[in-house]
Amino acid sequence: MVAMPDIKIKTKKLNIWFGKTQALRDLSLDVYANEILGIIGPANSGKTSYLRQLNRLNELEADFRVSGEVILGSENIQKLKLEILRKTVGMIFALPQVLPVSIYDNVSYGLRMHGMRNKNIIDGIVEESLSASFLWSEVKDRLKEPAVKLSGGQQQRLCISRTLALKPEVILFDEPCSGLDPVSTAKVEESMLKLKENYTIILVTNNTKQAARVSDRTAFFLMGELIEIDKTQRIFTAPNDKRTEEYILGKFG
């Protein structure tokens, strides 16, 4: 008998509203540990609303309302302290959000914010985190330089390193390659494939080819609803729903 994968995040009947607009409707979805779950769908399908709910960024919107549950491991995320949740569930945004400080200080910032002062330990984590995002060899002799001098692709990998330094359990990627060239995109994707050995990854992308390249499973969202979810190869070759097929073929989007 094949063992069932461990469920890292369980979403139960999640509904999200922004004012009178409902962004998600009755979403129930399991995310497995150490997988890359790709989420595809056209604009306004609820992809990013779901992603931002996983570390409660939606709460920054004044007109936000929610019902349903998101369980991380065995904990309801609404009962977790925000600083613990956002340390556990890191997020990489579409545009690199580097801090106006050095490369080294970008990676070590979160560690220092959480009270770490041992320089030897911080140095080790900085190197480990930069190595995990395939950036160390490119910046190891430039750690004191301003992060803003890096290329766009390097800045995005630096953001990944900064997230990894805090030892999260889940990493959320929201269109992480939307502004990157093909070479930089390939390096970010290489990082994701390596990172899933130790992390659970959720990737929201409008690039269906990217989802096909890196995702273990893919979910298709449309107008706030989950239309289907399956192994990526099946979604892209024999989807159950005609709407999924039409979206992948570019008939709408």
PDB file of C-alpha atoms in Angstrom:
ATOM      1  CA  MET A   1       0.000   0.000   0.000  1.00  0.00           C
ATOM      2  CA  VAL A   2       1.310   3.440  -0.947  1.00  0.00           C
ATOM      3  CA  ALA A   3       1.604   5.723   2.077  1.00  0.00           C
ATOM      4  CA  MET A   4      -0.416   8.929   1.910  1.00  0.00           C
ATOM      5  CA  PRO A   5       1.700  12.105   1.979  1.00  0.00           C
ATOM      6  CA  ASP A   6       1.662  14.214   5.106  1.00  0.00           C
ATOM      7  CA  ILE A   7      -0.667  17.196   4.913  1.00  0.00           C
ATOM      8  CA  LYS A   8       1.155  20.425   5.764  1.00  0.00           C
ATOM      9  CA  ILE A   9      -1.734  22.853   5.190  1.00  0.00           C
ATOM     10  CA  LYS A  10      -5.416  21.965   5.261  1.00  0.00           C
ATOM     11  CA  THR A  11      -7.879  24.547   3.981  1.00  0.00           C
ATOM     12  CA  LYS A  12     -11.539  23.984   4.867  1.00  0.00           C
ATOM     13  CA  LYS A  13     -14.406  25.888   3.230  1.00  0.00           C
ATOM     14  CA  LEU A  14     -12.437  29.116   3.005  1.00  0.00           C
ATOM     15  CA  ASN A  15     -14.391  32.192   1.897  1.00  0.00           C
ATOM     16  CA  ILE A  16     -12.757  35.577   1.443  1.00  0.00           C
ATOM     17  CA  TRP A  17     -14.417  38.924   0.809  1.00  0.00           C
ATOM     18  CA  PHE A  18     -13.049  42.376   0.133  1.00  0.00           C
ATOM     19  CA  GLY A  19     -16.009  44.624   0.736  1.00  0.00           C
ATOM     20  CA  LYS A  20     -18.886  43.230  -1.346  1.00  0.00           C
ATOM     21  CA  THR A  21     -16.555  41.325  -3.672  1.00  0.00           C
ATOM     22  CA  GLN A  22     -16.054  37.657  -2.874  1.00  0.00           C
ATOM     23  CA  ALA A  23     -12.535  36.599  -3.860  1.00  0.00           C
ATOM     24  CA  LEU A  24     -12.736  32.937  -2.805  1.00  0.00           C
ATOM     25  CA  ARG A  25     -15.724  30.609  -2.479  1.00  0.00           C
ATOM     26  CA  ASP A  26     -15.776  27.507  -0.261  1.00  0.00           C
ATOM     27  CA  LEU A  27     -12.167  26.552  -0.977  1.00  0.00           C
ATOM     28  CA  SER A  28     -11.141  23.193   0.455  1.00  0.00           C
ATOM     29  CA  LEU A  29      -7.601  22.187  -0.413  1.00  0.00           C
ATOM     30  CA  ASP A  30      -4.774  20.123   1.093  1.00  0.00           C
ATOM     31  CA  VAL A  31      -1.127  21.020   0.556  1.00  0.00           C
ATOM     32  CA  TYR A  32       1.318  18.171   1.090  1.00  0.00           C
ATOM     33  CA  ALA A  33       4.611  18.463   2.933  1.00  0.00           C
ATOM     34  CA  ASN A  34       7.679  18.857   0.697  1.00  0.00           C
ATOM     35  CA  GLU A  35       5.752  19.393  -2.499  1.00  0.00           C
ATOM     36  CA  ILE A  36       5.609  22.276  -4.917  1.00  0.00           C
ATOM     37  CA  LEU A  37       1.958  23.063  -5.431  1.00  0.00           C
ATOM     38  CA  GLY A  38       1.420  25.243  -8.478  1.00  0.00           C
ATOM     39  CA  ILE A  39      -1.678  27.438  -8.622  1.00  0.00           C
ATOM     40  CA  ILE A  40      -2.748  28.721 -12.033  1.00  0.00           C
ATOM     41  CA  GLY A  41      -5.727  30.694 -13.302  1.00  0.00           C
ATOM     42  CA  PRO A  42      -6.625  34.015 -14.908  1.00  0.00           C
ATOM     43  CA  ALA A  43      -6.631  37.367 -13.147  1.00  0.00           C
ATOM     44  CA  ASN A  44      -9.170  37.736 -10.332  1.00  0.00           C
ATOM     45  CA  SER A  45      -9.436  33.980  -9.842  1.00  0.00           C
ATOM     46  CA  GLY A  46      -8.493  34.148  -6.161  1.00  0.00           C
ATOM     47  CA  LYS A  47      -4.937  32.796  -6.433  1.00  0.00           C
ATOM     48  CA  THR A  48      -3.158  35.593  -4.599  1.00  0.00           C
ATOM     49  CA  SER A  49      -6.003  36.043  -2.099  1.00  0.00           C
ATOM     50  CA  TYR A  50      -5.509  32.417  -1.096  1.00  0.00           C
ATOM     51  CA  LEU A  51      -1.744  32.785  -0.912  1.00  0.00           C
ATOM     52  CA  ARG A  52      -1.936  35.925   1.229  1.00  0.00           C
ATOM     53  CA  GLN A  53      -4.387  34.229   3.561  1.00  0.00           C
ATOM     54  CA  LEU A  54      -1.815  31.589   4.446  1.00  0.00           C
ATOM     55  CA  ASN A  55       0.230  34.143   6.397  1.00  0.00           C
ATOM     56  CA  ARG A  56      -2.687  36.495   7.023  1.00  0.00           C
ATOM     57  CA  LEU A  57      -1.544  39.386   4.863  1.00  0.00           C
ATOM     58  CA  ASN A  58      -5.153  39.887   3.796  1.00  0.00           C
ATOM     59  CA  GLU A  59      -5.804  41.344   7.233  1.00  0.00           C
ATOM     60  CA  LEU A  60      -3.971  44.472   6.123  1.00  0.00           C
ATOM     61  CA  GLU A  61      -7.011  45.313   3.949  1.00  0.00           C
ATOM     62  CA  ALA A  62      -9.612  47.349   5.834  1.00  0.00           C
ATOM     63  CA  ASP A  63     -12.628  45.733   4.131  1.00  0.00           C
ATOM     64  CA  PHE A  64     -11.421  42.133   4.437  1.00  0.00           C
ATOM     65  CA  ARG A  65     -13.642  39.369   5.834  1.00  0.00           C
ATOM     66  CA  VAL A  66     -13.053  35.627   6.055  1.00  0.00           C
ATOM     67  CA  SER A  67     -14.811  32.430   7.031  1.00  0.00           C
ATOM     68  CA  GLY A  68     -13.582  28.862   7.099  1.00  0.00           C
ATOM     69  CA  GLU A  69     -10.317  27.449   8.409  1.00  0.00           C
ATOM     70  CA  VAL A  70      -6.664  27.146   7.460  1.00  0.00           C
ATOM     71  CA  ILE A  71      -4.787  24.556   9.507  1.00  0.00           C
ATOM     72  CA  LEU A  72      -0.992  24.659   9.471  1.00  0.00           C
ATOM     73  CA  GLY A  73       0.247  21.339  10.810  1.00  0.00           C
ATOM     74  CA  SER A  74      -2.178  21.006  13.695  1.00  0.00           C
ATOM     75  CA  GLU A  75      -2.715  24.714  14.406  1.00  0.00           C
ATOM     76  CA  ASN A  76      -5.450  27.034  13.160  1.00  0.00           C
ATOM     77  CA  ILE A  77      -3.516  29.983  11.752  1.00  0.00           C
ATOM     78  CA  GLN A  78      -6.006  32.441  13.250  1.00  0.00           C
ATOM     79  CA  LYS A  79      -4.843  31.331  16.702  1.00  0.00           C
ATOM     80  CA  LEU A  80      -1.132  31.783  15.985  1.00  0.00           C
ATOM     81  CA  LYS A  81       0.721  34.971  16.829  1.00  0.00           C
ATOM     82  CA  LEU A  82       1.421  36.868  13.620  1.00  0.00           C
ATOM     83  CA  GLU A  83       5.183  36.990  14.172  1.00  0.00           C
ATOM     84  CA  ILE A  84       5.282  33.212  14.621  1.00  0.00           C
ATOM     85  CA  LEU A  85       3.047  32.576  11.611  1.00  0.00           C
ATOM     86  CA  ARG A  86       5.030  34.846   9.295  1.00  0.00           C
ATOM     87  CA  LYS A  87       8.307  33.328  10.459  1.00  0.00           C
ATOM     88  CA  THR A  88       6.900  29.863   9.718  1.00  0.00           C
ATOM     89  CA  VAL A  89       5.258  30.817   6.429  1.00  0.00           C
ATOM     90  CA  GLY A  90       7.574  33.020   4.379  1.00  0.00           C
ATOM     91  CA  MET A  91       6.551  34.848   1.213  1.00  0.00           C
ATOM     92  CA  ILE A  92       8.387  35.883  -1.941  1.00  0.00           C
ATOM     93  CA  PHE A  93       6.626  38.615  -3.915  1.00  0.00           C
ATOM     94  CA  ALA A  94       6.488  39.330  -7.632  1.00  0.00           C
ATOM     95  CA  LEU A  95       8.928  42.230  -7.367  1.00  0.00           C
ATOM     96  CA  PRO A  96      12.049  41.818  -5.218  1.00  0.00           C
ATOM     97  CA  GLN A  97      11.648  43.612  -1.900  1.00  0.00           C
ATOM     98  CA  VAL A  98      15.295  44.192  -0.965  1.00  0.00           C
ATOM     99  CA  LEU A  99      16.142  46.421   1.974  1.00  0.00           C
ATOM    100  CA  PRO A 100      18.297  49.534   1.361  1.00  0.00           C
ATOM    101  CA  VAL A 101      21.240  47.966   3.190  1.00  0.00           C
ATOM    102  CA  SER A 102      24.044  45.551   2.329  1.00  0.00           C
ATOM    103  CA  ILE A 103      23.609  42.052   0.919  1.00  0.00           C
ATOM    104  CA  TYR A 104      24.748  40.612   4.255  1.00  0.00           C
ATOM    105  CA  ASP A 105      22.400  42.819   6.278  1.00  0.00           C
ATOM    106  CA  ASN A 106      19.437  41.848   4.077  1.00  0.00           C
ATOM    107  CA  VAL A 107      19.885  38.190   4.962  1.00  0.00           C
ATOM    108  CA  SER A 108      20.719  38.771   8.629  1.00  0.00           C
ATOM    109  CA  TYR A 109      17.981  41.356   9.233  1.00  0.00           C
ATOM    110  CA  GLY A 110      15.294  38.903  10.316  1.00  0.00           C
ATOM    111  CA  LEU A 111      17.706  37.030  12.568  1.00  0.00           C
ATOM    112  CA  ARG A 112      18.633  40.207  14.393  1.00  0.00           C
ATOM    113  CA  MET A 113      14.977  41.224  14.646  1.00  0.00           C
ATOM    114  CA  HIS A 114      14.342  37.923  16.427  1.00  0.00           C
ATOM    115  CA  GLY A 115      17.116  38.627  18.907  1.00  0.00           C
ATOM    116  CA  MET A 116      20.085  36.705  17.499  1.00  0.00           C
ATOM    117  CA  ARG A 117      23.397  38.403  18.295  1.00  0.00           C
ATOM    118  CA  ASN A 118      26.062  35.691  17.852  1.00  0.00           C
ATOM    119  CA  LYS A 119      28.023  36.831  14.784  1.00  0.00           C
ATOM    120  CA  ASN A 120      29.535  33.421  14.080  1.00  0.00           C
ATOM    121  CA  ILE A 121      26.103  31.809  13.983  1.00  0.00           C
ATOM    122  CA  ILE A 122      24.693  34.637  11.866  1.00  0.00           C
ATOM    123  CA  ASP A 123      27.634  34.365   9.446  1.00  0.00           C
ATOM    124  CA  GLY A 124      26.956  30.643   9.043  1.00  0.00           C
ATOM    125  CA  ILE A 125      23.249  31.139   8.421  1.00  0.00           C
ATOM    126  CA  VAL A 126      23.928  33.905   5.884  1.00  0.00           C
ATOM    127  CA  GLU A 127      26.246  31.640   3.895  1.00  0.00           C
ATOM    128  CA  GLU A 128      23.881  28.686   4.171  1.00  0.00           C
ATOM    129  CA  SER A 129      20.893  30.761   3.058  1.00  0.00           C
ATOM    130  CA  LEU A 130      22.696  32.351   0.130  1.00  0.00           C
ATOM    131  CA  SER A 131      23.967  28.937  -0.946  1.00  0.00           C
ATOM    132  CA  ALA A 132      20.470  27.473  -0.846  1.00  0.00           C
ATOM    133  CA  SER A 133      19.266  30.098  -3.311  1.00  0.00           C
ATOM    134  CA  PHE A 134      22.298  29.549  -5.569  1.00  0.00           C
ATOM    135  CA  LEU A 135      23.554  33.068  -4.878  1.00  0.00           C
ATOM    136  CA  TRP A 136      26.578  32.553  -2.595  1.00  0.00           C
ATOM    137  CA  SER A 137      29.133  32.004  -5.355  1.00  0.00           C
ATOM    138  CA  GLU A 138      28.032  35.237  -7.033  1.00  0.00           C
ATOM    139  CA  VAL A 139      28.115  37.501  -3.962  1.00  0.00           C
ATOM    140  CA  LYS A 140      30.483  35.948  -1.393  1.00  0.00           C
ATOM    141  CA  ASP A 141      33.088  38.652  -2.084  1.00  0.00           C
ATOM    142  CA  ARG A 142      30.505  41.447  -2.192  1.00  0.00           C
ATOM    143  CA  LEU A 143      28.553  40.946   1.026  1.00  0.00           C
ATOM    144  CA  LYS A 144      29.063  44.527   2.206  1.00  0.00           C
ATOM    145  CA  GLU A 145      27.863  46.046  -1.067  1.00  0.00           C
ATOM    146  CA  PRO A 146      24.345  47.555  -1.248  1.00  0.00           C
ATOM    147  CA  ALA A 147      21.761  44.956  -2.246  1.00  0.00           C
ATOM    148  CA  VAL A 148      20.242  47.394  -4.738  1.00  0.00           C
ATOM    149  CA  LYS A 149      23.349  46.947  -6.938  1.00  0.00           C
ATOM    150  CA  LEU A 150      22.353  43.351  -7.667  1.00  0.00           C
ATOM    151  CA  SER A 151      20.482  42.443 -10.832  1.00  0.00           C
ATOM    152  CA  GLY A 152      16.747  41.803 -10.638  1.00  0.00           C
ATOM    153  CA  GLY A 153      17.233  38.052 -10.646  1.00  0.00           C
ATOM    154  CA  GLN A 154      19.895  38.244  -7.962  1.00  0.00           C
ATOM    155  CA  GLN A 155      17.671  40.483  -5.848  1.00  0.00           C
ATOM    156  CA  GLN A 156      14.863  37.928  -6.066  1.00  0.00           C
ATOM    157  CA  ARG A 157      17.208  35.146  -4.970  1.00  0.00           C
ATOM    158  CA  LEU A 158      18.405  37.414  -2.151  1.00  0.00           C
ATOM    159  CA  CYS A 159      14.785  37.699  -0.995  1.00  0.00           C
ATOM    160  CA  ILE A 160      14.599  33.906  -0.998  1.00  0.00           C
ATOM    161  CA  SER A 161      17.787  33.798   1.090  1.00  0.00           C
ATOM    162  CA  ARG A 162      16.350  36.313   3.571  1.00  0.00           C
ATOM    163  CA  THR A 163      13.268  34.131   3.968  1.00  0.00           C
ATOM    164  CA  LEU A 164      15.332  30.946   4.362  1.00  0.00           C
ATOM    165  CA  ALA A 165      17.457  32.499   7.107  1.00  0.00           C
ATOM    166  CA  LEU A 166      14.437  32.366   9.435  1.00  0.00           C
ATOM    167  CA  LYS A 167      14.029  28.604   8.876  1.00  0.00           C
ATOM    168  CA  PRO A 168      10.403  28.654   7.689  1.00  0.00           C
ATOM    169  CA  GLU A 169       8.386  25.518   7.074  1.00  0.00           C
ATOM    170  CA  VAL A 170       6.416  26.873   4.112  1.00  0.00           C
ATOM    171  CA  ILE A 171       7.497  29.269   1.347  1.00  0.00           C
ATOM    172  CA  LEU A 172       4.904  31.121  -0.718  1.00  0.00           C
ATOM    173  CA  PHE A 173       5.921  32.368  -4.168  1.00  0.00           C
ATOM    174  CA  ASP A 174       3.628  34.967  -5.746  1.00  0.00           C
ATOM    175  CA  GLU A 175       4.645  35.352  -9.407  1.00  0.00           C
ATOM    176  CA  PRO A 176       8.341  35.331  -8.411  1.00  0.00           C
ATOM    177  CA  CYS A 177       9.653  35.428 -11.991  1.00  0.00           C
ATOM    178  CA  SER A 178       7.204  37.862 -13.584  1.00  0.00           C
ATOM    179  CA  GLY A 179       9.871  40.520 -14.108  1.00  0.00           C
ATOM    180  CA  LEU A 180      12.861  38.267 -14.736  1.00  0.00           C
ATOM    181  CA  ASP A 181      14.710  37.197 -17.856  1.00  0.00           C
ATOM    182  CA  PRO A 182      14.825  33.485 -18.823  1.00  0.00           C
ATOM    183  CA  VAL A 183      18.262  32.876 -17.267  1.00  0.00           C
ATOM    184  CA  SER A 184      17.241  34.411 -13.926  1.00  0.00           C
ATOM    185  CA  THR A 185      13.928  32.548 -14.071  1.00  0.00           C
ATOM    186  CA  ALA A 186      15.778  29.260 -14.535  1.00  0.00           C
ATOM    187  CA  LYS A 187      17.919  29.957 -11.456  1.00  0.00           C
ATOM    188  CA  VAL A 188      14.877  30.751  -9.295  1.00  0.00           C
ATOM    189  CA  GLU A 189      13.180  27.569 -10.520  1.00  0.00           C
ATOM    190  CA  GLU A 190      16.337  25.586  -9.765  1.00  0.00           C
ATOM    191  CA  SER A 191      16.233  26.995  -6.235  1.00  0.00           C
ATOM    192  CA  MET A 192      12.599  25.945  -5.797  1.00  0.00           C
ATOM    193  CA  LEU A 193      13.260  22.390  -6.959  1.00  0.00           C
ATOM    194  CA  LYS A 194      16.118  22.062  -4.482  1.00  0.00           C
ATOM    195  CA  LEU A 195      14.242  23.743  -1.635  1.00  0.00           C
ATOM    196  CA  LYS A 196      11.307  21.323  -1.716  1.00  0.00           C
ATOM    197  CA  GLU A 197      13.595  18.744  -0.115  1.00  0.00           C
ATOM    198  CA  ASN A 198      13.235  20.686   3.137  1.00  0.00           C
ATOM    199  CA  TYR A 199      10.276  23.017   2.629  1.00  0.00           C
ATOM    200  CA  THR A 200       6.691  23.024   1.438  1.00  0.00           C
ATOM    201  CA  ILE A 201       6.287  25.399  -1.502  1.00  0.00           C
ATOM    202  CA  ILE A 202       3.207  27.012  -3.020  1.00  0.00           C
ATOM    203  CA  LEU A 203       3.740  28.777  -6.330  1.00  0.00           C
ATOM    204  CA  VAL A 204       1.174  31.151  -7.807  1.00  0.00           C
ATOM    205  CA  THR A 205       2.042  31.795 -11.432  1.00  0.00           C
ATOM    206  CA  ASN A 206       0.438  33.097 -14.601  1.00  0.00           C
ATOM    207  CA  ASN A 207       3.117  31.218 -16.539  1.00  0.00           C
ATOM    208  CA  THR A 208       1.557  27.805 -17.142  1.00  0.00           C
ATOM    209  CA  LYS A 209       4.840  26.531 -18.566  1.00  0.00           C
ATOM    210  CA  GLN A 210       6.537  27.371 -15.291  1.00  0.00           C
ATOM    211  CA  ALA A 211       3.910  25.442 -13.351  1.00  0.00           C
ATOM    212  CA  ALA A 212       4.437  22.503 -15.701  1.00  0.00           C
ATOM    213  CA  ARG A 213       8.208  22.624 -15.176  1.00  0.00           C
ATOM    214  CA  VAL A 214       8.410  22.747 -11.394  1.00  0.00           C
ATOM    215  CA  SER A 215       5.101  21.775  -9.747  1.00  0.00           C
ATOM    216  CA  ASP A 216       4.371  18.325  -8.360  1.00  0.00           C
ATOM    217  CA  ARG A 217       0.644  19.080  -8.375  1.00  0.00           C
ATOM    218  CA  THR A 218      -1.238  21.940  -9.979  1.00  0.00           C
ATOM    219  CA  ALA A 219      -4.514  23.575  -8.969  1.00  0.00           C
ATOM    220  CA  PHE A 220      -6.641  25.573 -11.394  1.00  0.00           C
ATOM    221  CA  PHE A 221      -8.622  28.472  -9.926  1.00  0.00           C
ATOM    222  CA  LEU A 222     -11.369  30.324 -11.788  1.00  0.00           C
ATOM    223  CA  MET A 223     -13.574  33.170 -10.514  1.00  0.00           C
ATOM    224  CA  GLY A 224     -12.786  32.402  -6.888  1.00  0.00           C
ATOM    225  CA  GLU A 225     -13.334  28.657  -7.090  1.00  0.00           C
ATOM    226  CA  LEU A 226     -11.048  25.642  -7.237  1.00  0.00           C
ATOM    227  CA  ILE A 227     -11.973  23.939 -10.501  1.00  0.00           C
ATOM    228  CA  GLU A 228      -9.616  20.988 -10.130  1.00  0.00           C
ATOM    229  CA  ILE A 229      -6.337  19.848  -8.637  1.00  0.00           C
ATOM    230  CA  ASP A 230      -4.227  16.880  -9.674  1.00  0.00           C
ATOM    231  CA  LYS A 231      -0.725  15.758 -10.471  1.00  0.00           C
ATOM    232  CA  THR A 232       0.789  18.333 -12.796  1.00  0.00           C
ATOM    233  CA  GLN A 233       1.297  15.939 -15.703  1.00  0.00           C
ATOM    234  CA  ARG A 234      -2.365  14.991 -15.628  1.00  0.00           C
ATOM    235  CA  ILE A 235      -3.566  18.586 -15.370  1.00  0.00           C
ATOM    236  CA  PHE A 236      -1.562  19.502 -18.458  1.00  0.00           C
ATOM    237  CA  THR A 237      -2.320  16.400 -20.530  1.00  0.00           C
ATOM    238  CA  ALA A 238      -5.728  15.115 -19.465  1.00  0.00           C
ATOM    239  CA  PRO A 239      -7.599  17.571 -17.214  1.00  0.00           C
ATOM    240  CA  ASN A 240     -11.031  16.579 -15.978  1.00  0.00           C
ATOM    241  CA  ASP A 241     -12.658  19.951 -16.645  1.00  0.00           C
ATOM    242  CA  LYS A 242     -12.880  21.530 -20.084  1.00  0.00           C
ATOM    243  CA  ARG A 243     -12.316  24.974 -18.585  1.00  0.00           C
ATOM    244  CA  THR A 244      -8.902  23.842 -17.340  1.00  0.00           C
ATOM    245  CA  GLU A 245      -7.985  22.606 -20.803  1.00  0.00           C
ATOM    246  CA  GLU A 246      -9.165  25.817 -22.446  1.00  0.00           C
ATOM    247  CA  TYR A 247      -7.135  27.947 -20.028  1.00  0.00           C
ATOM    248  CA  ILE A 248      -3.965  25.907 -20.557  1.00  0.00           C
ATOM    249  CA  LEU A 249      -4.447  26.124 -24.327  1.00  0.00           C
ATOM    250  CA  GLY A 250      -4.697  29.913 -24.037  1.00  0.00           C
ATOM    251  CA  LYS A 251      -8.323  30.197 -25.115  1.00  0.00           C
ATOM    252  CA  PHE A 252      -8.909  32.626 -22.262  1.00  0.00           C
ATOM    253  CA  GLY A 253      -6.862  34.132 -19.477  1.00  0.00           C
TER     254      GLY A 253
END
